[in-house]
């Protein structure tokens, strides 16, 4: 900061001009005669600050101006061309210590110290009116290099816990379907409910097989992306935990409200007209062995309408692919979106679900994904408070267990998941935007 005469400052006390190496910001705290001059290495594109960017400078101007006006760090300057009684220079160590002492009093942030990344002492030649302080702002290369040094724990045991949670909730869902099958209204007595799309499009049984083929392809593609991610256990843990929540909620919605069959041609196994633990266990094993798909002939039970499991898997696969694959793989992103859209459309053409089932599945899946990643990518949201309404979700305590040691977004970095061959293990892509 250079105490020197500048042009008339703006109303908020900050004035800036473009220089060769940066932007010079001149602040006139409380419109006094002294001006604090700040030179920044990395200016905005147009050299001007918006209101949000000016706030940190306002606080810094106030702290430094207060320190200087109180005589902190000032000592006589020995210069043959100047008068010692009129010209002084600051002791930068004293002023910096004053800033450090005040950093805990500000709610807007902290003042960098010698140990912080990107901070260094640079003293500019002071002119006849004051002193200079040079503020270094690290460029993107330094930020990336510092991120590469940060160790993010994989915590494989937590991933195993998420796997157990997913298996348990999938068993709960299949158990719910095994019971609901006995409560489905008789197809000969109750017709499908009125539905705008289903009433306009005749049922095509082959369309359900097409949808499940897309599910198989998108699911394997998602697992391949996760396996190639450097933090694969974190991504896999997140996927399994979110799916476990979706399966648990689906087991409840299909159980509390049983709708008539949406298709008049889909094969439903005969009802037993009575349930017992052995019968339910057989049905659960049949559904579990077929992964809930009908293309392999395992899913022959009806009643799992609210909400669509096919839509949930297709949408979740797309979201994971876009979030954790390289940003520039646009073709993959669009292909994943196309598979999800066509797969959902095929479910409706096959009359495998009502339209409302698909809409609810999309809303629930996307909102859960976005809420979870908003919480995971912002450290301050991982703590319960009266203003953090996201912490009121019933699964927040489990989220804190899985994400407690991850501070912020995980980088988009990839490596070969196997120890062989060596020529693949040496290839790493640290650029987060690649």
GROMACS .gro file of C-alpha atoms in nm:
model
  434
    1UNK     CA    1   0.000   0.000   0.000
    2UNK     CA    2   0.139   0.338  -0.095
    3UNK     CA    3   0.027   0.650   0.083
    4UNK     CA    4   0.019   0.890  -0.207
    5UNK     CA    5  -0.207   1.147  -0.359
    6UNK     CA    6  -0.444   1.004  -0.617
    7UNK     CA    7  -0.751   1.126  -0.797
    8UNK     CA    8  -1.080   1.171  -0.623
    9UNK     CA    9  -1.184   0.833  -0.478
   10UNK     CA   10  -1.517   0.667  -0.535
   11UNK     CA   11  -1.799   0.675  -0.284
   12UNK     CA   12  -1.689   0.351  -0.117
   13UNK     CA   13  -1.333   0.469  -0.078
   14UNK     CA   14  -1.176   0.243  -0.345
   15UNK     CA   15  -1.037   0.360  -0.676
   16UNK     CA   16  -0.852   0.145  -0.928
   17UNK     CA   17  -0.646   0.189  -1.241
   18UNK     CA   18  -0.488  -0.065  -1.476
   19UNK     CA   19  -0.110  -0.095  -1.466
   20UNK     CA   20   0.145  -0.302  -1.656
   21UNK     CA   21   0.169  -0.583  -1.402
   22UNK     CA   22  -0.163  -0.551  -1.230
   23UNK     CA   23  -0.428  -0.314  -1.101
   24UNK     CA   24  -0.361  -0.038  -0.848
   25UNK     CA   25  -0.642   0.004  -0.600
   26UNK     CA   26  -0.641   0.329  -0.400
   27UNK     CA   27  -0.865   0.345  -0.095
   28UNK     CA   28  -0.946   0.655   0.103
   29UNK     CA   29  -1.065   0.524   0.436
   30UNK     CA   30  -1.327   0.757   0.586
   31UNK     CA   31  -1.233   1.011   0.317
   32UNK     CA   32  -0.924   1.130   0.503
   33UNK     CA   33  -0.623   1.293   0.344
   34UNK     CA   34  -0.425   0.967   0.346
   35UNK     CA   35  -0.465   0.722   0.061
   36UNK     CA   36  -0.381   0.354   0.086
   37UNK     CA   37  -0.251   0.220  -0.243
   38UNK     CA   38  -0.282  -0.157  -0.310
   39UNK     CA   39  -0.117  -0.327  -0.605
   40UNK     CA   40  -0.263  -0.666  -0.703
   41UNK     CA   41  -0.081  -0.909  -0.934
   42UNK     CA   42  -0.390  -1.090  -1.065
   43UNK     CA   43  -0.652  -0.826  -1.160
   44UNK     CA   44  -1.000  -0.894  -1.294
   45UNK     CA   45  -1.036  -0.922  -1.669
   46UNK     CA   46  -1.156  -0.562  -1.706
   47UNK     CA   47  -0.949  -0.420  -1.422
   48UNK     CA   48  -1.255  -0.328  -1.220
   49UNK     CA   49  -1.395  -0.481  -0.907
   50UNK     CA   50  -1.758  -0.563  -0.848
   51UNK     CA   51  -1.924  -0.499  -0.515
   52UNK     CA   52  -1.850  -0.844  -0.379
   53UNK     CA   53  -1.482  -0.825  -0.473
   54UNK     CA   54  -1.438  -0.481  -0.315
   55UNK     CA   55  -1.545  -0.592   0.032
   56UNK     CA   56  -1.215  -0.765   0.128
   57UNK     CA   57  -1.023  -0.454   0.019
   58UNK     CA   58  -1.246  -0.231   0.230
   59UNK     CA   59  -1.166  -0.438   0.538
   60UNK     CA   60  -0.795  -0.443   0.459
   61UNK     CA   61  -0.789  -0.067   0.402
   62UNK     CA   62  -0.955  -0.010   0.736
   63UNK     CA   63  -0.711  -0.232   0.925
   64UNK     CA   64  -0.396  -0.091   0.763
   65UNK     CA   65  -0.515   0.271   0.779
   66UNK     CA   66  -0.599   0.227   1.146
   67UNK     CA   67  -0.258   0.076   1.214
   68UNK     CA   68  -0.080   0.358   1.034
   69UNK     CA   69  -0.288   0.635   1.191
   70UNK     CA   70  -0.214   0.496   1.535
   71UNK     CA   71   0.158   0.511   1.465
   72UNK     CA   72   0.205   0.136   1.447
   73UNK     CA   73   0.529   0.037   1.279
   74UNK     CA   74   0.643   0.385   1.176
   75UNK     CA   75   1.005   0.483   1.201
   76UNK     CA   76   1.218   0.767   1.052
   77UNK     CA   77   1.340   0.721   0.698
   78UNK     CA   78   1.700   0.803   0.624
   79UNK     CA   79   1.705   0.950   0.275
   80UNK     CA   80   1.931   1.224   0.151
   81UNK     CA   81   1.661   1.354  -0.082
   82UNK     CA   82   1.390   1.383   0.177
   83UNK     CA   83   1.329   1.542   0.514
   84UNK     CA   84   1.313   1.301   0.805
   85UNK     CA   85   1.060   1.519   0.985
   86UNK     CA   86   0.815   1.490   0.697
   87UNK     CA   87   0.889   1.154   0.542
   88UNK     CA   88   0.861   0.828   0.724
   89UNK     CA   89   0.845   0.464   0.624
   90UNK     CA   90   0.660   0.184   0.803
   91UNK     CA   91   0.810  -0.111   0.983
   92UNK     CA   92   0.632  -0.379   0.780
   93UNK     CA   93   0.676  -0.643   1.044
   94UNK     CA   94   0.486  -0.432   1.296
   95UNK     CA   95   0.204  -0.353   1.056
   96UNK     CA   96   0.179  -0.717   0.953
   97UNK     CA   97   0.166  -0.822   1.319
   98UNK     CA   98  -0.113  -0.571   1.377
   99UNK     CA   99  -0.309  -0.725   1.093
  100UNK     CA  100  -0.254  -1.076   1.229
  101UNK     CA  101  -0.367  -0.968   1.573
  102UNK     CA  102  -0.691  -0.834   1.425
  103UNK     CA  103  -0.768  -1.131   1.202
  104UNK     CA  104  -0.978  -1.307   1.466
  105UNK     CA  105  -1.193  -0.998   1.511
  106UNK     CA  106  -1.321  -1.005   1.152
  107UNK     CA  107  -1.607  -1.228   1.048
  108UNK     CA  108  -1.532  -1.196   0.679
  109UNK     CA  109  -1.210  -1.396   0.678
  110UNK     CA  110  -0.853  -1.416   0.804
  111UNK     CA  111  -0.539  -1.229   0.718
  112UNK     CA  112  -0.273  -1.446   0.553
  113UNK     CA  113   0.048  -1.501   0.744
  114UNK     CA  114   0.399  -1.603   0.646
  115UNK     CA  115   0.300  -1.969   0.661
  116UNK     CA  116   0.005  -1.929   0.425
  117UNK     CA  117   0.034  -2.030   0.061
  118UNK     CA  118   0.088  -1.736  -0.170
  119UNK     CA  119   0.192  -1.484   0.097
  120UNK     CA  120   0.529  -1.314   0.078
  121UNK     CA  121   0.682  -0.990   0.200
  122UNK     CA  122   0.746  -0.747  -0.085
  123UNK     CA  123   0.826  -0.387  -0.002
  124UNK     CA  124   0.773  -0.124  -0.268
  125UNK     CA  125   0.959   0.206  -0.268
  126UNK     CA  126   0.753   0.452  -0.072
  127UNK     CA  127   0.704   0.801  -0.200
  128UNK     CA  128   0.690   1.129  -0.017
  129UNK     CA  129   0.350   1.060   0.131
  130UNK     CA  130   0.374   0.715   0.278
  131UNK     CA  131   0.455   0.345   0.253
  132UNK     CA  132   0.392   0.050   0.028
  133UNK     CA  133   0.257  -0.300   0.085
  134UNK     CA  134   0.249  -0.554  -0.199
  135UNK     CA  135  -0.024  -0.821  -0.190
  136UNK     CA  136   0.043  -1.145  -0.375
  137UNK     CA  137  -0.251  -1.346  -0.507
  138UNK     CA  138  -0.158  -1.699  -0.622
  139UNK     CA  139  -0.234  -1.794  -0.978
  140UNK     CA  140  -0.422  -2.105  -1.087
  141UNK     CA  141  -0.104  -2.307  -1.126
  142UNK     CA  142  -0.010  -2.256  -0.764
  143UNK     CA  143  -0.359  -2.348  -0.650
  144UNK     CA  144  -0.355  -2.669  -0.849
  145UNK     CA  145  -0.011  -2.761  -0.723
  146UNK     CA  146  -0.123  -2.707  -0.365
  147UNK     CA  147  -0.435  -2.917  -0.421
  148UNK     CA  148  -0.224  -3.201  -0.556
  149UNK     CA  149  -0.041  -3.215  -0.225
  150UNK     CA  150  -0.362  -3.248  -0.025
  151UNK     CA  151  -0.427  -3.605   0.082
  152UNK     CA  152  -0.791  -3.709   0.068
  153UNK     CA  153  -0.859  -4.024   0.269
  154UNK     CA  154  -1.027  -4.304   0.074
  155UNK     CA  155  -1.164  -4.474   0.392
  156UNK     CA  156  -1.236  -4.813   0.239
  157UNK     CA  157  -1.411  -4.940   0.550
  158UNK     CA  158  -1.676  -4.669   0.515
  159UNK     CA  159  -1.725  -4.782   0.156
  160UNK     CA  160  -1.783  -5.133   0.286
  161UNK     CA  161  -2.040  -4.996   0.533
  162UNK     CA  162  -2.217  -4.819   0.244
  163UNK     CA  163  -2.224  -5.149   0.053
  164UNK     CA  164  -2.386  -5.327   0.347
  165UNK     CA  165  -2.637  -5.043   0.375
  166UNK     CA  166  -2.722  -5.072   0.005
  167UNK     CA  167  -2.772  -5.449   0.024
  168UNK     CA  168  -2.996  -5.417   0.330
  169UNK     CA  169  -3.216  -5.150   0.172
  170UNK     CA  170  -3.241  -5.343  -0.154
  171UNK     CA  171  -3.358  -5.645   0.045
  172UNK     CA  172  -3.613  -5.424   0.219
  173UNK     CA  173  -3.739  -5.305  -0.121
  174UNK     CA  174  -3.773  -5.658  -0.260
  175UNK     CA  175  -3.946  -5.768   0.059
  176UNK     CA  176  -4.191  -5.482   0.024
  177UNK     CA  177  -4.263  -5.586  -0.336
  178UNK     CA  178  -4.307  -5.950  -0.234
  179UNK     CA  179  -4.579  -5.843   0.010
  180UNK     CA  180  -4.738  -5.580  -0.215
  181UNK     CA  181  -4.781  -5.835  -0.496
  182UNK     CA  182  -5.059  -5.996  -0.294
  183UNK     CA  183  -5.238  -5.661  -0.253
  184UNK     CA  184  -5.244  -5.554  -0.616
  185UNK     CA  185  -5.604  -5.507  -0.736
  186UNK     CA  186  -5.731  -5.784  -0.959
  187UNK     CA  187  -5.659  -5.698  -1.323
  188UNK     CA  188  -5.991  -5.848  -1.436
  189UNK     CA  189  -6.182  -5.615  -1.206
  190UNK     CA  190  -5.974  -5.297  -1.206
  191UNK     CA  191  -5.848  -5.132  -1.522
  192UNK     CA  192  -5.532  -4.916  -1.531
  193UNK     CA  193  -5.574  -4.566  -1.392
  194UNK     CA  194  -5.631  -4.283  -1.639
  195UNK     CA  195  -5.294  -4.156  -1.763
  196UNK     CA  196  -5.243  -3.893  -2.032
  197UNK     CA  197  -4.940  -4.058  -2.191
  198UNK     CA  198  -5.041  -4.422  -2.151
  199UNK     CA  199  -5.388  -4.356  -2.288
  200UNK     CA  200  -5.239  -4.199  -2.601
  201UNK     CA  201  -4.968  -4.459  -2.670
  202UNK     CA  202  -5.047  -4.830  -2.711
  203UNK     CA  203  -4.836  -5.069  -2.502
  204UNK     CA  204  -4.528  -5.227  -2.658
  205UNK     CA  205  -4.380  -5.504  -2.446
  206UNK     CA  206  -4.045  -5.501  -2.628
  207UNK     CA  207  -3.984  -5.142  -2.516
  208UNK     CA  208  -3.924  -5.256  -2.157
  209UNK     CA  209  -3.639  -5.481  -2.274
  210UNK     CA  210  -3.485  -5.187  -2.461
  211UNK     CA  211  -3.505  -4.977  -2.145
  212UNK     CA  212  -3.332  -5.244  -1.939
  213UNK     CA  213  -3.059  -5.283  -2.201
  214UNK     CA  214  -2.989  -4.912  -2.162
  215UNK     CA  215  -2.985  -4.963  -1.786
  216UNK     CA  216  -2.724  -5.238  -1.816
  217UNK     CA  217  -2.505  -5.030  -2.049
  218UNK     CA  218  -2.527  -4.708  -1.847
  219UNK     CA  219  -2.469  -4.890  -1.520
  220UNK     CA  220  -2.154  -5.063  -1.644
  221UNK     CA  221  -2.032  -4.738  -1.797
  222UNK     CA  222  -2.081  -4.562  -1.463
  223UNK     CA  223  -1.892  -4.834  -1.277
  224UNK     CA  224  -1.608  -4.808  -1.530
  225UNK     CA  225  -1.581  -4.433  -1.469
  226UNK     CA  226  -1.580  -4.487  -1.094
  227UNK     CA  227  -1.311  -4.756  -1.123
  228UNK     CA  228  -1.085  -4.522  -1.322
  229UNK     CA  229  -1.130  -4.232  -1.079
  230UNK     CA  230  -0.841  -4.169  -0.844
  231UNK     CA  231  -1.082  -4.141  -0.550
  232UNK     CA  232  -1.294  -4.435  -0.660
  233UNK     CA  233  -1.383  -4.549  -0.310
  234UNK     CA  234  -1.527  -4.208  -0.222
  235UNK     CA  235  -1.734  -4.190  -0.541
  236UNK     CA  236  -1.852  -4.549  -0.501
  237UNK     CA  237  -1.943  -4.483  -0.138
  238UNK     CA  238  -2.150  -4.182  -0.237
  239UNK     CA  239  -2.330  -4.374  -0.509
  240UNK     CA  240  -2.417  -4.667  -0.284
  241UNK     CA  241  -2.534  -4.445   0.000
  242UNK     CA  242  -2.762  -4.241  -0.228
  243UNK     CA  243  -2.904  -4.556  -0.388
  244UNK     CA  244  -2.967  -4.707  -0.045
  245UNK     CA  245  -3.172  -4.401   0.051
  246UNK     CA  246  -3.367  -4.417  -0.275
  247UNK     CA  247  -3.440  -4.788  -0.233
  248UNK     CA  248  -3.554  -4.738   0.125
  249UNK     CA  249  -3.788  -4.455   0.028
  250UNK     CA  250  -3.921  -4.657  -0.266
  251UNK     CA  251  -4.001  -4.953  -0.042
  252UNK     CA  252  -4.218  -4.720   0.167
  253UNK     CA  253  -4.401  -4.546  -0.118
  254UNK     CA  254  -4.491  -4.868  -0.299
  255UNK     CA  255  -4.613  -5.025   0.024
  256UNK     CA  256  -4.837  -4.744   0.148
  257UNK     CA  257  -5.014  -4.688  -0.185
  258UNK     CA  258  -5.082  -4.986  -0.414
  259UNK     CA  259  -5.196  -4.895  -0.765
  260UNK     CA  260  -5.365  -5.115  -1.023
  261UNK     CA  261  -5.136  -5.257  -1.289
  262UNK     CA  262  -5.046  -5.000  -1.554
  263UNK     CA  263  -5.017  -5.262  -1.829
  264UNK     CA  264  -5.274  -5.512  -1.942
  265UNK     CA  265  -5.013  -5.733  -2.114
  266UNK     CA  266  -4.729  -5.753  -1.859
  267UNK     CA  267  -4.705  -6.097  -1.699
  268UNK     CA  268  -4.769  -6.108  -1.325
  269UNK     CA  269  -4.716  -6.426  -1.123
  270UNK     CA  270  -5.029  -6.579  -0.972
  271UNK     CA  271  -5.116  -6.468  -0.622
  272UNK     CA  272  -5.085  -6.713  -0.336
  273UNK     CA  273  -5.372  -6.543  -0.147
  274UNK     CA  274  -5.168  -6.586   0.168
  275UNK     CA  275  -4.821  -6.490   0.280
  276UNK     CA  276  -4.570  -6.662   0.502
  277UNK     CA  277  -4.199  -6.604   0.567
  278UNK     CA  278  -4.092  -6.890   0.340
  279UNK     CA  279  -4.294  -6.760   0.043
  280UNK     CA  280  -4.166  -6.405   0.091
  281UNK     CA  281  -3.807  -6.529   0.120
  282UNK     CA  282  -3.841  -6.721  -0.210
  283UNK     CA  283  -3.975  -6.414  -0.387
  284UNK     CA  284  -3.702  -6.196  -0.242
  285UNK     CA  285  -3.433  -6.438  -0.356
  286UNK     CA  286  -3.583  -6.449  -0.707
  287UNK     CA  287  -3.590  -6.070  -0.732
  288UNK     CA  288  -3.245  -6.030  -0.581
  289UNK     CA  289  -3.087  -6.282  -0.817
  290UNK     CA  290  -3.222  -6.093  -1.117
  291UNK     CA  291  -3.117  -5.748  -0.987
  292UNK     CA  292  -3.477  -5.634  -1.013
  293UNK     CA  293  -3.486  -5.667  -1.393
  294UNK     CA  294  -3.754  -5.838  -1.599
  295UNK     CA  295  -3.538  -5.902  -1.907
  296UNK     CA  296  -3.395  -6.212  -1.738
  297UNK     CA  297  -3.739  -6.341  -1.637
  298UNK     CA  298  -3.683  -6.288  -1.263
  299UNK     CA  299  -3.912  -5.989  -1.212
  300UNK     CA  300  -4.261  -6.135  -1.241
  301UNK     CA  301  -4.425  -5.955  -0.950
  302UNK     CA  302  -4.645  -5.647  -0.982
  303UNK     CA  303  -4.720  -5.349  -0.762
  304UNK     CA  304  -4.388  -5.158  -0.752
  305UNK     CA  305  -4.515  -4.844  -0.920
  306UNK     CA  306  -4.450  -4.542  -0.699
  307UNK     CA  307  -4.185  -4.463  -0.789
  308UNK     CA  308  -4.003  -4.595  -1.100
  309UNK     CA  309  -3.686  -4.789  -1.021
  310UNK     CA  310  -3.586  -4.789  -1.389
  311UNK     CA  311  -3.594  -4.409  -1.397
  312UNK     CA  312  -3.397  -4.388  -1.073
  313UNK     CA  313  -3.109  -4.599  -1.206
  314UNK     CA  314  -3.098  -4.426  -1.545
  315UNK     CA  315  -3.099  -4.075  -1.397
  316UNK     CA  316  -2.846  -4.161  -1.126
  317UNK     CA  317  -2.611  -4.313  -1.385
  318UNK     CA  318  -2.626  -3.995  -1.590
  319UNK     CA  319  -2.563  -3.771  -1.288
  320UNK     CA  320  -2.262  -3.973  -1.173
  321UNK     CA  321  -2.119  -3.981  -1.525
  322UNK     CA  322  -2.139  -3.605  -1.569
  323UNK     CA  323  -2.014  -3.525  -1.219
  324UNK     CA  324  -1.709  -3.753  -1.208
  325UNK     CA  325  -1.595  -3.794  -1.568
  326UNK     CA  326  -1.364  -3.541  -1.740
  327UNK     CA  327  -1.544  -3.217  -1.819
  328UNK     CA  328  -1.439  -3.219  -2.182
  329UNK     CA  329  -1.589  -3.559  -2.259
  330UNK     CA  330  -1.900  -3.399  -2.403
  331UNK     CA  331  -1.980  -3.693  -2.629
  332UNK     CA  332  -1.993  -3.926  -2.329
  333UNK     CA  333  -2.213  -3.683  -2.137
  334UNK     CA  334  -2.459  -3.647  -2.421
  335UNK     CA  335  -2.460  -4.022  -2.484
  336UNK     CA  336  -2.537  -4.084  -2.117
  337UNK     CA  337  -2.817  -3.828  -2.126
  338UNK     CA  338  -2.959  -3.982  -2.442
  339UNK     CA  339  -2.959  -4.332  -2.291
  340UNK     CA  340  -3.137  -4.202  -1.981
  341UNK     CA  341  -3.399  -4.012  -2.180
  342UNK     CA  342  -3.469  -4.294  -2.425
  343UNK     CA  343  -3.468  -4.552  -2.145
  344UNK     CA  344  -3.731  -4.360  -1.950
  345UNK     CA  345  -3.938  -4.312  -2.266
  346UNK     CA  346  -3.925  -4.686  -2.335
  347UNK     CA  347  -4.058  -4.757  -1.985
  348UNK     CA  348  -4.362  -4.542  -2.061
  349UNK     CA  349  -4.412  -4.692  -2.408
  350UNK     CA  350  -4.410  -5.040  -2.250
  351UNK     CA  351  -4.664  -4.919  -1.990
  352UNK     CA  352  -4.423  -5.044  -1.726
  353UNK     CA  353  -4.501  -4.742  -1.507
  354UNK     CA  354  -4.747  -4.462  -1.484
  355UNK     CA  355  -4.623  -4.120  -1.591
  356UNK     CA  356  -4.644  -3.994  -1.233
  357UNK     CA  357  -4.407  -4.273  -1.125
  358UNK     CA  358  -4.144  -4.146  -1.368
  359UNK     CA  359  -4.188  -3.782  -1.265
  360UNK     CA  360  -4.156  -3.860  -0.894
  361UNK     CA  361  -3.850  -4.078  -0.957
  362UNK     CA  362  -3.678  -3.798  -1.148
  363UNK     CA  363  -3.754  -3.538  -0.884
  364UNK     CA  364  -3.648  -3.754  -0.591
  365UNK     CA  365  -3.326  -3.875  -0.755
  366UNK     CA  366  -3.204  -3.538  -0.880
  367UNK     CA  367  -3.290  -3.354  -0.557
  368UNK     CA  368  -3.113  -3.612  -0.344
  369UNK     CA  369  -2.805  -3.600  -0.568
  370UNK     CA  370  -2.788  -3.221  -0.565
  371UNK     CA  371  -2.852  -3.188  -0.191
  372UNK     CA  372  -2.592  -3.452  -0.110
  373UNK     CA  373  -2.321  -3.294  -0.325
  374UNK     CA  374  -2.405  -2.945  -0.200
  375UNK     CA  375  -2.344  -3.069   0.153
  376UNK     CA  376  -2.033  -3.265   0.054
  377UNK     CA  377  -1.867  -2.981  -0.137
  378UNK     CA  378  -1.916  -2.712   0.128
  379UNK     CA  379  -1.741  -2.771   0.458
  380UNK     CA  380  -1.948  -2.519   0.653
  381UNK     CA  381  -2.267  -2.710   0.563
  382UNK     CA  382  -2.140  -3.023   0.737
  383UNK     CA  383  -2.219  -2.870   1.075
  384UNK     CA  384  -2.568  -2.846   1.218
  385UNK     CA  385  -2.690  -2.495   1.286
  386UNK     CA  386  -3.011  -2.298   1.304
  387UNK     CA  387  -2.943  -2.150   0.959
  388UNK     CA  388  -2.836  -2.473   0.790
  389UNK     CA  389  -3.172  -2.622   0.698
  390UNK     CA  390  -3.008  -2.895   0.493
  391UNK     CA  391  -2.877  -3.043   0.818
  392UNK     CA  392  -3.237  -3.122   0.918
  393UNK     CA  393  -3.259  -3.413   0.675
  394UNK     CA  394  -3.309  -3.738   0.864
  395UNK     CA  395  -3.000  -3.898   0.703
  396UNK     CA  396  -2.767  -3.609   0.790
  397UNK     CA  397  -2.598  -3.802   1.073
  398UNK     CA  398  -2.507  -4.080   0.830
  399UNK     CA  399  -2.383  -3.824   0.582
  400UNK     CA  400  -2.149  -3.677   0.843
  401UNK     CA  401  -2.007  -4.022   0.907
  402UNK     CA  402  -1.931  -4.084   0.540
  403UNK     CA  403  -1.813  -3.731   0.448
  404UNK     CA  404  -1.668  -3.603   0.775
  405UNK     CA  405  -1.304  -3.625   0.663
  406UNK     CA  406  -1.352  -3.485   0.311
  407UNK     CA  407  -1.309  -3.109   0.296
  408UNK     CA  408  -1.456  -2.985  -0.028
  409UNK     CA  409  -1.498  -3.123  -0.380
  410UNK     CA  410  -1.278  -3.413  -0.481
  411UNK     CA  411  -1.053  -3.343  -0.782
  412UNK     CA  412  -1.124  -3.492  -1.122
  413UNK     CA  413  -0.817  -3.713  -1.128
  414UNK     CA  414  -0.787  -4.059  -1.277
  415UNK     CA  415  -0.551  -4.353  -1.269
  416UNK     CA  416  -0.538  -4.718  -1.362
  417UNK     CA  417  -0.719  -4.920  -1.091
  418UNK     CA  418  -0.507  -5.235  -1.124
  419UNK     CA  419  -0.142  -5.285  -1.029
  420UNK     CA  420  -0.066  -5.409  -1.379
  421UNK     CA  421   0.040  -5.340  -1.647
  422UNK     CA  422   0.291  -5.081  -1.536
  423UNK     CA  423   0.259  -4.860  -1.843
  424UNK     CA  424  -0.100  -4.783  -1.741
  425UNK     CA  425  -0.024  -4.726  -1.374
  426UNK     CA  426   0.219  -4.448  -1.464
  427UNK     CA  427  -0.043  -4.250  -1.653
  428UNK     CA  428  -0.217  -3.995  -1.432
  429UNK     CA  429  -0.424  -3.694  -1.523
  430UNK     CA  430  -0.410  -3.439  -1.241
  431UNK     CA  431  -0.591  -3.155  -1.419
  432UNK     CA  432  -0.932  -3.114  -1.261
  433UNK     CA  433  -1.081  -2.954  -1.573
  434UNK     CA  434  -0.950  -3.218  -1.814
   0.00000   0.00000   0.00000
